[in-house]
Each structure stands twice: as structure tokens, then as C-alpha cells.
PDB file of C-alpha atoms in Angstrom:
ATOM      1  CA  UNK A 270     -19.347  -7.212  -6.162  1.00 44.00           C
ATOM      2  CA  UNK A 271     -18.550  -7.117  -2.440  1.00 57.00           C
ATOM      3  CA  UNK A 272     -18.326 -10.178  -0.167  1.00 77.00           C
ATOM      4  CA  UNK A 273     -19.835 -11.207   3.139  1.00 79.00           C
ATOM      5  CA  UNK A 274     -16.919  -9.835   5.166  1.00 83.00           C
ATOM      6  CA  UNK A 275     -17.361  -6.421   3.527  1.00 84.00           C
ATOM      7  CA  UNK A 276     -21.036  -6.436   4.493  1.00 84.00           C
ATOM      8  CA  UNK A 277     -20.188  -7.231   8.113  1.00 85.00           C
ATOM      9  CA  UNK A 278     -17.596  -4.453   7.975  1.00 87.00           C
ATOM     10  CA  UNK A 279     -20.184  -1.955   6.706  1.00 87.00           C
ATOM     11  CA  UNK A 280     -22.725  -2.958   9.361  1.00 86.00           C
ATOM     12  CA  UNK A 281     -20.207  -2.273  12.134  1.00 86.00           C
ATOM     13  CA  UNK A 282     -19.676   1.230  10.714  1.00 86.00           C
ATOM     14  CA  UNK A 283     -23.452   1.719  10.438  1.00 83.00           C
ATOM     15  CA  UNK A 284     -23.874   0.826  14.122  1.00 81.00           C
ATOM     16  CA  UNK A 285     -21.120   3.247  15.179  1.00 83.00           C
ATOM     17  CA  UNK A 286     -21.273   7.003  15.773  1.00 80.00           C
ATOM     18  CA  UNK A 287     -17.928   7.668  14.126  1.00 82.00           C
ATOM     19  CA  UNK A 288     -15.173   5.997  12.137  1.00 83.00           C
ATOM     20  CA  UNK A 289     -13.042   6.163  15.278  1.00 84.00           C
ATOM     21  CA  UNK A 290     -15.616   4.151  17.214  1.00 85.00           C
ATOM     22  CA  UNK A 291     -15.947   1.720  14.290  1.00 85.00           C
ATOM     23  CA  UNK A 292     -12.176   1.287  14.132  1.00 86.00           C
ATOM     24  CA  UNK A 293     -12.122   0.363  17.834  1.00 87.00           C
ATOM     25  CA  UNK A 294     -14.863  -2.232  17.359  1.00 84.00           C
ATOM     26  CA  UNK A 295     -13.069  -3.679  14.337  1.00 84.00           C
ATOM     27  CA  UNK A 296      -9.650  -3.646  15.962  1.00 86.00           C
ATOM     28  CA  UNK A 297      -8.231  -1.509  13.154  1.00 87.00           C
ATOM     29  CA  UNK A 298      -6.716   1.931  12.878  1.00 90.00           C
ATOM     30  CA  UNK A 299      -8.983   4.733  11.590  1.00 86.00           C
ATOM     31  CA  UNK A 300      -6.818   5.028   8.488  1.00 89.00           C
ATOM     32  CA  UNK A 301      -7.178   1.282   7.794  1.00 89.00           C
ATOM     33  CA  UNK A 302     -10.976   1.593   8.082  1.00 87.00           C
ATOM     34  CA  UNK A 303     -11.000   4.539   5.691  1.00 86.00           C
ATOM     35  CA  UNK A 304      -8.729   2.733   3.228  1.00 89.00           C
ATOM     36  CA  UNK A 305     -10.892  -0.390   3.203  1.00 88.00           C
ATOM     37  CA  UNK A 306     -14.029   1.684   2.753  1.00 87.00           C
ATOM     38  CA  UNK A 307     -12.432   3.448  -0.226  1.00 88.00           C
ATOM     39  CA  UNK A 308     -11.453   0.093  -1.750  1.00 89.00           C
ATOM     40  CA  UNK A 309     -15.048  -1.128  -1.456  1.00 87.00           C
ATOM     41  CA  UNK A 310     -16.375   2.034  -3.120  1.00 86.00           C
ATOM     42  CA  UNK A 311     -13.853   1.675  -5.915  1.00 88.00           C
ATOM     43  CA  UNK A 312     -14.757  -1.978  -6.432  1.00 87.00           C
ATOM     44  CA  UNK A 313     -18.495  -1.177  -6.534  1.00 86.00           C
ATOM     45  CA  UNK A 314     -18.043   2.130  -8.344  1.00 87.00           C
ATOM     46  CA  UNK A 315     -20.429   3.658  -5.805  1.00 86.00           C
ATOM     47  CA  UNK A 316     -20.138   6.144  -2.972  1.00 88.00           C
ATOM     48  CA  UNK A 317     -21.336   4.436   0.212  1.00 87.00           C
ATOM     49  CA  UNK A 318     -20.632   6.998   2.931  1.00 84.00           C
ATOM     50  CA  UNK A 319     -21.084  10.771   2.913  1.00 81.00           C
ATOM     51  CA  UNK A 320     -17.864  12.014   4.475  1.00 70.00           C
ATOM     52  CA  UNK A 321     -18.905  15.679   4.324  1.00 64.00           C
ATOM     53  CA  UNK A 322     -21.409  15.245   7.141  1.00 53.00           C
ATOM     54  CA  UNK A 323     -20.387  15.753  10.767  1.00 62.00           C
ATOM     55  CA  UNK A 324     -21.855  12.384  11.697  1.00 71.00           C
ATOM     56  CA  UNK A 325     -21.643   9.138   9.771  1.00 77.00           C
ATOM     57  CA  UNK A 326     -24.322   9.137   7.100  1.00 84.00           C
ATOM     58  CA  UNK A 327     -24.681   6.480   4.427  1.00 86.00           C
ATOM     59  CA  UNK A 328     -25.703   7.365   0.907  1.00 87.00           C
ATOM     60  CA  UNK A 329     -28.899   5.841  -0.478  1.00 88.00           C
ATOM     61  CA  UNK A 330     -26.836   3.147  -2.183  1.00 88.00           C
ATOM     62  CA  UNK A 331     -24.874   2.499   1.018  1.00 86.00           C
ATOM     63  CA  UNK A 332     -28.099   2.225   3.015  1.00 87.00           C
ATOM     64  CA  UNK A 333     -29.584  -0.259   0.534  1.00 89.00           C
ATOM     65  CA  UNK A 334     -26.419  -2.329   0.709  1.00 87.00           C
ATOM     66  CA  UNK A 335     -26.557  -2.375   4.508  1.00 88.00           C
ATOM     67  CA  UNK A 336     -30.276  -3.251   4.715  1.00 87.00           C
ATOM     68  CA  UNK A 337     -30.230  -5.944   2.036  1.00 87.00           C
ATOM     69  CA  UNK A 338     -26.824  -7.154   3.184  1.00 85.00           C
ATOM     70  CA  UNK A 339     -28.125  -7.591   6.737  1.00 84.00           C
ATOM     71  CA  UNK A 340     -30.924  -9.797   5.385  1.00 84.00           C
ATOM     72  CA  UNK A 341     -28.425 -11.909   3.455  1.00 85.00           C
ATOM     73  CA  UNK A 342     -26.209 -12.231   6.518  1.00 82.00           C
ATOM     74  CA  UNK A 343     -29.157 -13.431   8.560  1.00 76.00           C
ATOM     75  CA  UNK A 344     -29.925 -16.085   5.947  1.00 80.00           C
ATOM     76  CA  UNK A 345     -26.263 -17.072   5.740  1.00 79.00           C
ATOM     77  CA  UNK A 346     -25.932 -17.374   9.519  1.00 73.00           C
ATOM     78  CA  UNK A 347     -29.132 -19.451   9.611  1.00 67.00           C
ATOM     79  CA  UNK A 348     -27.671 -21.718   6.926  1.00 75.00           C
ATOM     80  CA  UNK A 349     -24.489 -22.243   8.940  1.00 72.00           C
ATOM     81  CA  UNK A 350     -26.515 -22.960  12.061  1.00 62.00           C
ATOM     82  CA  UNK A 351     -28.575 -25.502  10.143  1.00 66.00           C
ATOM     83  CA  UNK A 352     -25.398 -27.211   8.963  1.00 68.00           C
ATOM     84  CA  UNK A 353     -24.064 -27.310  12.524  1.00 64.00           C
ATOM     85  CA  UNK A 354     -27.376 -28.735  13.725  1.00 59.00           C
ATOM     86  CA  UNK A 355     -27.164 -31.399  11.054  1.00 60.00           C
ATOM     87  CA  UNK A 356     -23.676 -32.291  12.244  1.00 57.00           C
ATOM     88  CA  UNK A 357     -24.836 -32.429  15.862  1.00 58.00           C
ATOM     89  CA  UNK A 358     -28.224 -33.954  15.207  1.00 59.00           C
ATOM     90  CA  UNK A 359     -29.660 -36.966  13.456  1.00 67.00           C
ATOM     91  CA  UNK A 360     -30.914 -35.572  10.166  1.00 71.00           C
ATOM     92  CA  UNK A 361     -29.709 -35.800   6.592  1.00 79.00           C
ATOM     93  CA  UNK A 362     -28.619 -38.654   4.354  1.00 85.00           C
ATOM     94  CA  UNK A 363     -26.471 -41.650   5.266  1.00 91.00           C
ATOM     95  CA  UNK A 364     -25.139 -43.844   2.438  1.00 92.00           C
ATOM     96  CA  UNK A 365     -23.716 -47.235   3.382  1.00 95.00           C
ATOM     97  CA  UNK A 366     -21.993 -49.946   1.336  1.00 94.00           C
ATOM     98  CA  UNK A 367     -21.549 -53.487   2.676  1.00 94.00           C
ATOM     99  CA  UNK A 368     -20.737 -56.996   1.381  1.00 92.00           C
ATOM    100  CA  UNK A 369     -23.687 -59.125   0.268  1.00 91.00           C
ATOM    101  CA  UNK A 370     -23.778 -61.841   2.941  1.00 92.00           C
ATOM    102  CA  UNK A 371     -22.632 -59.850   5.951  1.00 95.00           C
ATOM    103  CA  UNK A 372     -24.755 -56.940   4.835  1.00 95.00           C
ATOM    104  CA  UNK A 373     -27.909 -59.046   4.712  1.00 95.00           C
ATOM    105  CA  UNK A 374     -27.312 -60.810   8.017  1.00 96.00           C
ATOM    106  CA  UNK A 375     -25.934 -58.034  10.226  1.00 96.00           C
ATOM    107  CA  UNK A 376     -25.847 -54.598   8.581  1.00 97.00           C
ATOM    108  CA  UNK A 377     -29.426 -54.535   7.263  1.00 97.00           C
ATOM    109  CA  UNK A 378     -31.025 -55.315  10.678  1.00 97.00           C
ATOM    110  CA  UNK A 379     -28.777 -52.693  12.288  1.00 96.00           C
ATOM    111  CA  UNK A 380     -29.828 -50.118   9.687  1.00 97.00           C
ATOM    112  CA  UNK A 381     -33.502 -50.848  10.355  1.00 97.00           C
ATOM    113  CA  UNK A 382     -33.014 -50.536  14.126  1.00 96.00           C
ATOM    114  CA  UNK A 383     -31.037 -47.300  13.733  1.00 95.00           C
ATOM    115  CA  UNK A 384     -33.738 -45.885  11.453  1.00 94.00           C
ATOM    116  CA  UNK A 385     -36.392 -46.620  14.091  1.00 93.00           C
ATOM    117  CA  UNK A 386     -34.397 -44.630  16.641  1.00 90.00           C
ATOM    118  CA  UNK A 387     -33.647 -41.757  14.252  1.00 88.00           C
ATOM    119  CA  UNK A 388     -36.499 -41.506  11.708  1.00 88.00           C
ATOM    120  CA  UNK A 389     -35.227 -38.183  10.293  1.00 83.00           C
ATOM    121  CA  UNK A 390     -32.107 -39.833   8.867  1.00 88.00           C
ATOM    122  CA  UNK A 391     -32.520 -40.921   5.235  1.00 88.00           C
ATOM    123  CA  UNK A 392     -30.505 -44.152   4.871  1.00 94.00           C
ATOM    124  CA  UNK A 393     -29.413 -45.882   1.685  1.00 94.00           C
ATOM    125  CA  UNK A 394     -27.827 -49.350   1.984  1.00 95.00           C
ATOM    126  CA  UNK A 395     -26.056 -50.807  -1.055  1.00 93.00           C
ATOM    127  CA  UNK A 396     -24.902 -54.429  -0.980  1.00 92.00           C
ATOM    128  CA  UNK A 397     -22.021 -55.402  -3.238  1.00 85.00           C
ATOM    129  CA  UNK A 398     -19.577 -58.224  -3.904  1.00 75.00           C
ATOM    130  CA  UNK A 399     -16.821 -55.630  -4.431  1.00 69.00           C
ATOM    131  CA  UNK A 400     -17.341 -52.789  -1.929  1.00 59.00           C
ATOM    132  CA  UNK A 401     -13.691 -51.702  -2.127  1.00 59.00           C
ATOM    133  CA  UNK A 402     -13.596 -51.694  -5.923  1.00 52.00           C
ATOM    134  CA  UNK A 403     -16.704 -49.613  -6.503  1.00 52.00           C
ATOM    135  CA  UNK A 404     -16.647 -45.834  -6.221  1.00 51.00           C
ATOM    136  CA  UNK A 405     -16.288 -45.647  -2.441  1.00 55.00           C
ATOM    137  CA  UNK A 406     -16.489 -41.855  -2.586  1.00 60.00           C
ATOM    138  CA  UNK A 407     -20.217 -42.258  -3.198  1.00 78.00           C
ATOM    139  CA  UNK A 408     -20.685 -43.665   0.307  1.00 88.00           C
ATOM    140  CA  UNK A 409     -20.407 -42.232   3.816  1.00 90.00           C
ATOM    141  CA  UNK A 410     -19.546 -45.619   5.355  1.00 94.00           C
ATOM    142  CA  UNK A 411     -18.077 -48.705   3.681  1.00 93.00           C
ATOM    143  CA  UNK A 412     -18.208 -51.980   5.635  1.00 94.00           C
ATOM    144  CA  UNK A 413     -15.214 -54.133   4.763  1.00 92.00           C
ATOM    145  CA  UNK A 414     -14.128 -57.595   5.892  1.00 92.00           C
ATOM    146  CA  UNK A 415     -10.517 -58.697   5.638  1.00 87.00           C
ATOM    147  CA  UNK A 416      -7.159 -57.103   5.164  1.00 81.00           C
ATOM    148  CA  UNK A 417      -7.150 -53.568   3.805  1.00 77.00           C
ATOM    149  CA  UNK A 418      -4.813 -52.693   0.965  1.00 70.00           C
ATOM    150  CA  UNK A 419      -3.393 -49.272   0.253  1.00 62.00           C
ATOM    151  CA  UNK A 420      -6.183 -46.795   0.872  1.00 70.00           C
ATOM    152  CA  UNK A 421      -6.704 -43.203   1.988  1.00 77.00           C
ATOM    153  CA  UNK A 422      -9.854 -44.188   3.873  1.00 83.00           C
ATOM    154  CA  UNK A 423      -9.979 -44.069   7.678  1.00 88.00           C
ATOM    155  CA  UNK A 424     -10.479 -47.502   9.259  1.00 90.00           C
ATOM    156  CA  UNK A 425     -12.416 -48.285  12.457  1.00 92.00           C
ATOM    157  CA  UNK A 426     -12.633 -51.864  13.736  1.00 93.00           C
ATOM    158  CA  UNK A 427     -16.184 -53.057  14.410  1.00 95.00           C
ATOM    159  CA  UNK A 428     -15.691 -56.709  15.348  1.00 96.00           C
ATOM    160  CA  UNK A 429     -13.047 -59.472  15.353  1.00 96.00           C
ATOM    161  CA  UNK A 430     -13.358 -62.205  12.751  1.00 97.00           C
ATOM    162  CA  UNK A 431     -11.182 -65.207  11.954  1.00 97.00           C
ATOM    163  CA  UNK A 432     -11.146 -67.342   8.828  1.00 96.00           C
ATOM    164  CA  UNK A 433     -11.378 -71.134   8.676  1.00 97.00           C
ATOM    165  CA  UNK A 434     -10.768 -73.871   6.117  1.00 98.00           C
ATOM    166  CA  UNK A 435     -13.761 -76.205   6.125  1.00 98.00           C
ATOM    167  CA  UNK A 436     -15.361 -79.162   4.370  1.00 98.00           C
ATOM    168  CA  UNK A 437     -18.467 -81.248   4.869  1.00 98.00           C
ATOM    169  CA  UNK A 438     -18.405 -84.668   6.611  1.00 98.00           C
ATOM    170  CA  UNK A 439     -19.461 -86.264   3.302  1.00 97.00           C
ATOM    171  CA  UNK A 440     -16.506 -84.694   1.470  1.00 97.00           C
ATOM    172  CA  UNK A 441     -14.084 -85.869   4.185  1.00 97.00           C
ATOM    173  CA  UNK A 442     -15.536 -89.390   3.974  1.00 97.00           C
ATOM    174  CA  UNK A 443     -14.795 -89.463   0.228  1.00 96.00           C
ATOM    175  CA  UNK A 444     -11.407 -87.720   0.143  1.00 95.00           C
ATOM    176  CA  UNK A 445     -10.005 -88.311   3.611  1.00 94.00           C
ATOM    177  CA  UNK A 446      -8.980 -85.863   6.334  1.00 94.00           C
ATOM    178  CA  UNK A 447      -6.018 -83.721   5.287  1.00 95.00           C
ATOM    179  CA  UNK A 448      -3.235 -83.144   7.826  1.00 92.00           C
ATOM    180  CA  UNK A 449      -0.922 -80.682   6.030  1.00 95.00           C
ATOM    181  CA  UNK A 450      -1.396 -77.486   4.001  1.00 96.00           C
ATOM    182  CA  UNK A 451       0.424 -79.033   0.998  1.00 96.00           C
ATOM    183  CA  UNK A 452      -2.484 -81.416   0.477  1.00 96.00           C
ATOM    184  CA  UNK A 453      -4.783 -78.482  -0.326  1.00 96.00           C
ATOM    185  CA  UNK A 454      -3.103 -78.121  -3.718  1.00 95.00           C
ATOM    186  CA  UNK A 455      -4.320 -81.598  -4.686  1.00 94.00           C
ATOM    187  CA  UNK A 456      -7.874 -81.410  -3.324  1.00 95.00           C
ATOM    188  CA  UNK A 457     -11.054 -80.000  -4.921  1.00 96.00           C
ATOM    189  CA  UNK A 458     -11.332 -76.470  -3.530  1.00 97.00           C
ATOM    190  CA  UNK A 459     -13.885 -73.698  -3.918  1.00 97.00           C
ATOM    191  CA  UNK A 460     -12.865 -70.026  -4.234  1.00 94.00           C
ATOM    192  CA  UNK A 461     -14.769 -66.841  -3.480  1.00 90.00           C
ATOM    193  CA  UNK A 462     -14.036 -64.052  -5.956  1.00 83.00           C
ATOM    194  CA  UNK A 463     -14.179 -60.634  -4.244  1.00 73.00           C
ATOM    195  CA  UNK A 464     -12.429 -57.248  -4.358  1.00 64.00           C
ATOM    196  CA  UNK A 465     -10.220 -58.377  -7.275  1.00 67.00           C
ATOM    197  CA  UNK A 466      -8.006 -60.275  -4.809  1.00 73.00           C
ATOM    198  CA  UNK A 467      -5.859 -63.330  -5.610  1.00 80.00           C
ATOM    199  CA  UNK A 468      -8.355 -65.822  -4.209  1.00 85.00           C
ATOM    200  CA  UNK A 469      -6.425 -68.942  -5.251  1.00 92.00           C
ATOM    201  CA  UNK A 470      -3.446 -68.244  -2.970  1.00 94.00           C
ATOM    202  CA  UNK A 471      -4.129 -69.306   0.624  1.00 95.00           C
ATOM    203  CA  UNK A 472      -1.721 -68.203   3.365  1.00 95.00           C
ATOM    204  CA  UNK A 473      -1.390 -70.286   6.527  1.00 96.00           C
ATOM    205  CA  UNK A 474       0.851 -70.012   9.593  1.00 96.00           C
ATOM    206  CA  UNK A 475       1.735 -72.196  12.538  1.00 95.00           C
ATOM    207  CA  UNK A 476       3.963 -70.557  15.094  1.00 92.00           C
ATOM    208  CA  UNK A 477       6.831 -69.029  13.116  1.00 92.00           C
ATOM    209  CA  UNK A 478       6.228 -71.257  10.121  1.00 94.00           C
ATOM    210  CA  UNK A 479       4.250 -69.822   7.218  1.00 95.00           C
ATOM    211  CA  UNK A 480       3.076 -71.473   4.015  1.00 95.00           C
ATOM    212  CA  UNK A 481       1.339 -70.146   0.921  1.00 95.00           C
ATOM    213  CA  UNK A 482      -0.592 -72.743  -1.047  1.00 96.00           C
ATOM    214  CA  UNK A 483      -1.827 -72.221  -4.604  1.00 96.00           C
ATOM    215  CA  UNK A 484      -5.145 -74.027  -4.941  1.00 95.00           C
ATOM    216  CA  UNK A 485      -6.788 -75.034  -8.193  1.00 90.00           C
ATOM    217  CA  UNK A 486     -10.468 -74.304  -7.604  1.00 94.00           C
ATOM    218  CA  UNK A 487     -13.034 -76.602  -9.106  1.00 93.00           C
ATOM    219  CA  UNK A 488     -15.746 -74.016  -8.419  1.00 96.00           C
ATOM    220  CA  UNK A 489     -15.660 -70.202  -8.155  1.00 94.00           C
ATOM    221  CA  UNK A 490     -18.411 -67.749  -7.235  1.00 93.00           C
ATOM    222  CA  UNK A 491     -18.706 -64.125  -6.159  1.00 88.00           C
ATOM    223  CA  UNK A 492     -21.446 -64.958  -3.630  1.00 90.00           C
ATOM    224  CA  UNK A 493     -20.372 -66.154  -0.185  1.00 91.00           C
ATOM    225  CA  UNK A 494     -23.716 -67.880   0.443  1.00 93.00           C
ATOM    226  CA  UNK A 495     -23.191 -69.982  -2.677  1.00 95.00           C
ATOM    227  CA  UNK A 496     -19.661 -70.881  -1.558  1.00 96.00           C
ATOM    228  CA  UNK A 497     -20.900 -71.973   1.848  1.00 97.00           C
ATOM    229  CA  UNK A 498     -23.752 -74.016   0.372  1.00 97.00           C
ATOM    230  CA  UNK A 499     -21.385 -75.788  -2.040  1.00 98.00           C
ATOM    231  CA  UNK A 500     -19.135 -76.588   0.896  1.00 97.00           C
ATOM    232  CA  UNK A 501     -22.022 -77.993   2.935  1.00 98.00           C
ATOM    233  CA  UNK A 502     -23.112 -80.027  -0.086  1.00 97.00           C
ATOM    234  CA  UNK A 503     -19.691 -81.711  -0.237  1.00 97.00           C
ATOM    235  CA  UNK A 504     -18.527 -80.035  -3.468  1.00 97.00           C
ATOM    236  CA  UNK A 505     -15.112 -79.073  -2.117  1.00 97.00           C
ATOM    237  CA  UNK A 506     -12.988 -77.377   0.528  1.00 98.00           C
ATOM    238  CA  UNK A 507     -13.858 -73.779   1.331  1.00 98.00           C
ATOM    239  CA  UNK A 508     -12.113 -70.881   3.082  1.00 97.00           C
ATOM    240  CA  UNK A 509     -14.718 -68.760   4.839  1.00 96.00           C
ATOM    241  CA  UNK A 510     -15.066 -66.162   7.537  1.00 96.00           C
ATOM    242  CA  UNK A 511     -15.916 -67.219  11.059  1.00 96.00           C
ATOM    243  CA  UNK A 512     -19.078 -65.106  11.019  1.00 97.00           C
ATOM    244  CA  UNK A 513     -20.404 -67.106   8.055  1.00 97.00           C
ATOM    245  CA  UNK A 514     -19.604 -70.706   9.034  1.00 97.00           C
ATOM    246  CA  UNK A 515     -19.870 -70.637  12.847  1.00 97.00           C
ATOM    247  CA  UNK A 516     -23.425 -72.012  12.726  1.00 96.00           C
ATOM    248  CA  UNK A 517     -22.522 -74.752  10.230  1.00 97.00           C
ATOM    249  CA  UNK A 518     -19.534 -75.787  12.354  1.00 97.00           C
ATOM    250  CA  UNK A 519     -21.772 -75.861  15.419  1.00 97.00           C
ATOM    251  CA  UNK A 520     -24.431 -78.103  13.853  1.00 97.00           C
ATOM    252  CA  UNK A 521     -21.914 -80.367  12.085  1.00 97.00           C
ATOM    253  CA  UNK A 522     -22.727 -79.352   8.513  1.00 97.00           C
ATOM    254  CA  UNK A 523     -19.079 -78.368   8.154  1.00 98.00           C
ATOM    255  CA  UNK A 524     -15.888 -79.558   9.814  1.00 98.00           C
ATOM    256  CA  UNK A 525     -12.879 -77.346  10.338  1.00 97.00           C
ATOM    257  CA  UNK A 526      -9.719 -78.573   8.607  1.00 98.00           C
ATOM    258  CA  UNK A 527      -6.131 -77.934   9.723  1.00 97.00           C
ATOM    259  CA  UNK A 528      -7.225 -76.366  13.036  1.00 96.00           C
ATOM    260  CA  UNK A 529      -3.606 -76.040  14.183  1.00 96.00           C
ATOM    261  CA  UNK A 530      -2.907 -73.698  11.275  1.00 97.00           C
ATOM    262  CA  UNK A 531      -4.007 -70.068  11.309  1.00 96.00           C
ATOM    263  CA  UNK A 532      -5.145 -67.904   8.425  1.00 96.00           C
ATOM    264  CA  UNK A 533      -4.893 -64.089   8.405  1.00 94.00           C
ATOM    265  CA  UNK A 534      -7.697 -62.535  10.416  1.00 94.00           C
ATOM    266  CA  UNK A 535     -10.476 -60.817   8.493  1.00 93.00           C
ATOM    267  CA  UNK A 536     -11.800 -58.295  10.998  1.00 95.00           C
ATOM    268  CA  UNK A 537     -14.956 -56.356  10.254  1.00 96.00           C
ATOM    269  CA  UNK A 538     -14.162 -52.664   9.804  1.00 94.00           C
ATOM    270  CA  UNK A 539     -15.966 -49.442   8.885  1.00 94.00           C
ATOM    271  CA  UNK A 540     -14.254 -47.102   6.421  1.00 92.00           C
ATOM    272  CA  UNK A 541     -14.888 -43.368   6.165  1.00 90.00           C
ATOM    273  CA  UNK A 542     -13.279 -40.550   4.220  1.00 83.00           C
ATOM    274  CA  UNK A 543     -12.107 -38.572   7.230  1.00 77.00           C
ATOM    275  CA  UNK A 544     -11.437 -38.996  10.925  1.00 73.00           C
ATOM    276  CA  UNK A 545     -12.647 -35.608  12.188  1.00 75.00           C
ATOM    277  CA  UNK A 546     -15.665 -33.544  11.263  1.00 72.00           C
ATOM    278  CA  UNK A 547     -17.975 -36.477  10.515  1.00 81.00           C
ATOM    279  CA  UNK A 548     -21.703 -35.744  10.849  1.00 82.00           C
ATOM    280  CA  UNK A 549     -23.198 -36.988  14.087  1.00 82.00           C
ATOM    281  CA  UNK A 550     -25.463 -39.402  12.182  1.00 86.00           C
ATOM    282  CA  UNK A 551     -22.395 -41.120  10.666  1.00 89.00           C
ATOM    283  CA  UNK A 552     -20.433 -41.358  13.905  1.00 88.00           C
ATOM    284  CA  UNK A 553     -23.461 -42.523  15.845  1.00 89.00           C
ATOM    285  CA  UNK A 554     -24.329 -45.200  13.292  1.00 94.00           C
ATOM    286  CA  UNK A 555     -20.819 -46.657  13.484  1.00 93.00           C
ATOM    287  CA  UNK A 556     -21.014 -46.695  17.290  1.00 93.00           C
ATOM    288  CA  UNK A 557     -24.450 -48.302  17.051  1.00 94.00           C
ATOM    289  CA  UNK A 558     -23.126 -51.000  14.715  1.00 95.00           C
ATOM    290  CA  UNK A 559     -20.063 -51.550  16.888  1.00 94.00           C
ATOM    291  CA  UNK A 560     -22.227 -51.923  20.011  1.00 94.00           C
ATOM    292  CA  UNK A 561     -24.283 -54.621  18.285  1.00 93.00           C
ATOM    293  CA  UNK A 562     -21.174 -56.842  18.299  1.00 94.00           C
ATOM    294  CA  UNK A 563     -20.426 -56.334  22.012  1.00 90.00           C
ATOM    295  CA  UNK A 564     -19.428 -57.876  24.377  1.00 92.00           C
ATOM    296  CA  UNK A 565     -18.750 -60.662  21.870  1.00 94.00           C
ATOM    297  CA  UNK A 566     -19.923 -60.884  18.261  1.00 95.00           C
ATOM    298  CA  UNK A 567     -22.909 -63.175  17.574  1.00 94.00           C
ATOM    299  CA  UNK A 568     -20.745 -65.727  15.736  1.00 95.00           C
ATOM    300  CA  UNK A 569     -18.796 -66.333  18.969  1.00 94.00           C
ATOM    301  CA  UNK A 570     -21.784 -66.311  21.318  1.00 84.00           C
TER     302      UNK A 570
END
């Protein structure tokens, strides 16, 4: 069986008056053209060109191959053009994975707004408590919050996000206001289980001083909304993202503890499998999501 390059080669010969003219069009020597033509005939076990004639004349089999091959080339070129249009345009499928809480509050509305602007894009949004543990190769974009471990995914920052240690006023009234990280080890704490991380080891820094405190959680959940609600209900001390507790801190449902100490930032990022060659729908969605957090993210507004 011949391939698509052989068909293009044959069509150039068919459009030429002689092998010499064909060789010029192909940028080859006449002997190279003849040799390749002989190799094709040997591979197909067919004679394609009648060399006894003064002018180039294809055999019946050679003519069929040219006519049918031209049709296939047209379909192939149309397929490539369609793929390029898909890359440039807003059609096709877009599969997104995001954490439960952040996905509900920020990603889902953005997906709906993006869909309204580009109705031809088929979007699938999956919310998960372990977006980095699941088969990320099934998704075009993975929204991740926090530090990124070893990964071959390409990371793009969407929005800044800090993390705070908080408790309710009722909890502070019962247990007192802590003034050092060491006290966390002896207080009722609540841990969020996500991405198979060590959620009982909290890292704090103040200037050049760093401390890692091993808490003993009295409650654990894989749902950030549950963690926040337990904290507001006075069940224990929580460590949560700024995006999640900013409203509770503003209305007094939670109070920030150890404000002089800093925890590692947990920026919101978008992960993809490659940096270049992404479909336009994927790149545009990430820009759209990024723009929704500008000039400042909602949790800092």
C-alpha cells in the first residue's frame, strides 16, 4: 500500500508534461523521480506509468490511483483544516477538574458564563476532593489550590491566596486566645484531608524563624465546607484558605489566630499537560478564569 506522500508525488507527475518538468517541481533529479516511481510500482506490484509513450501516460491502474488518491487527499486536507479551525476556534470538548468548594463557588459560575459566550464548546466540570490524585490525564484543565508537588503538568497562576488559622469567638472564650504556635499541639484542631497530604503537620514562619507543629485533630473531613462550619460552630481550630474564610472573618464568625505568623501560600493555579499547542478553547477559558480574579480576587475585595 502506498502513503499520502506517494499520492502527492504521483499527482505532481500527472500535472507535468514530462518527468524532467516533474523533477523540477519536486526539487529532485530526474533519476531520483524515476527511482521513486519504480519503488512505488514494486511495492504495489503494478505498473503506474507507460514509459514507452513519448508523453507521460498513466496506465489504467495509475489513473485510478491518481483520481481516487486526489479525493482522499482532499478529504485529508479538509480534516487537517478542521483540526486547525478547532484549535483556533471555540468548538470541541473541554474537560475541567476542580476542588469541591472552590469549584462550586468560583469555577462553576465561570464555566456557565464561558459557555454562554461560546455555546459550541462542550464543557464537562468534575468536582473532587482529590483533583491531583485522580487520573489528571482525563482532564484538559485541573484547578489546584496550594503547593504543587513533583508533577509533569504545566502550571499557570490564576489568583493569589493565603491561608489562615482561625477559630470562632465562642471557642476562644472557652479555651483562651493562643499566642504561640506551640499551643496548637494542645488545642482541639480540625483537619481537612485532601490530595493525600500530611494534613496534621502545620508549618508557620515569622521572619527567619520557622516552626512545624504536629496537631492532633479532634475532627477530620474531606469537605472544606464542613471544616469551615465546624470552625464557626466552635468545634476547634481550623486552617483554611483565604478565599474560603474571608467572609467569616469579615462578619466575625471566625477570628484569625497568630496573625503575626505566616503559613505557606496556597495560590490558585490551572494545570495543563503542555505549554504550547493548546486548543484555543482551553487557552481562552484559562484567560477567562484568570480575568475573573482581576484586579483583585473577590476574597480580597
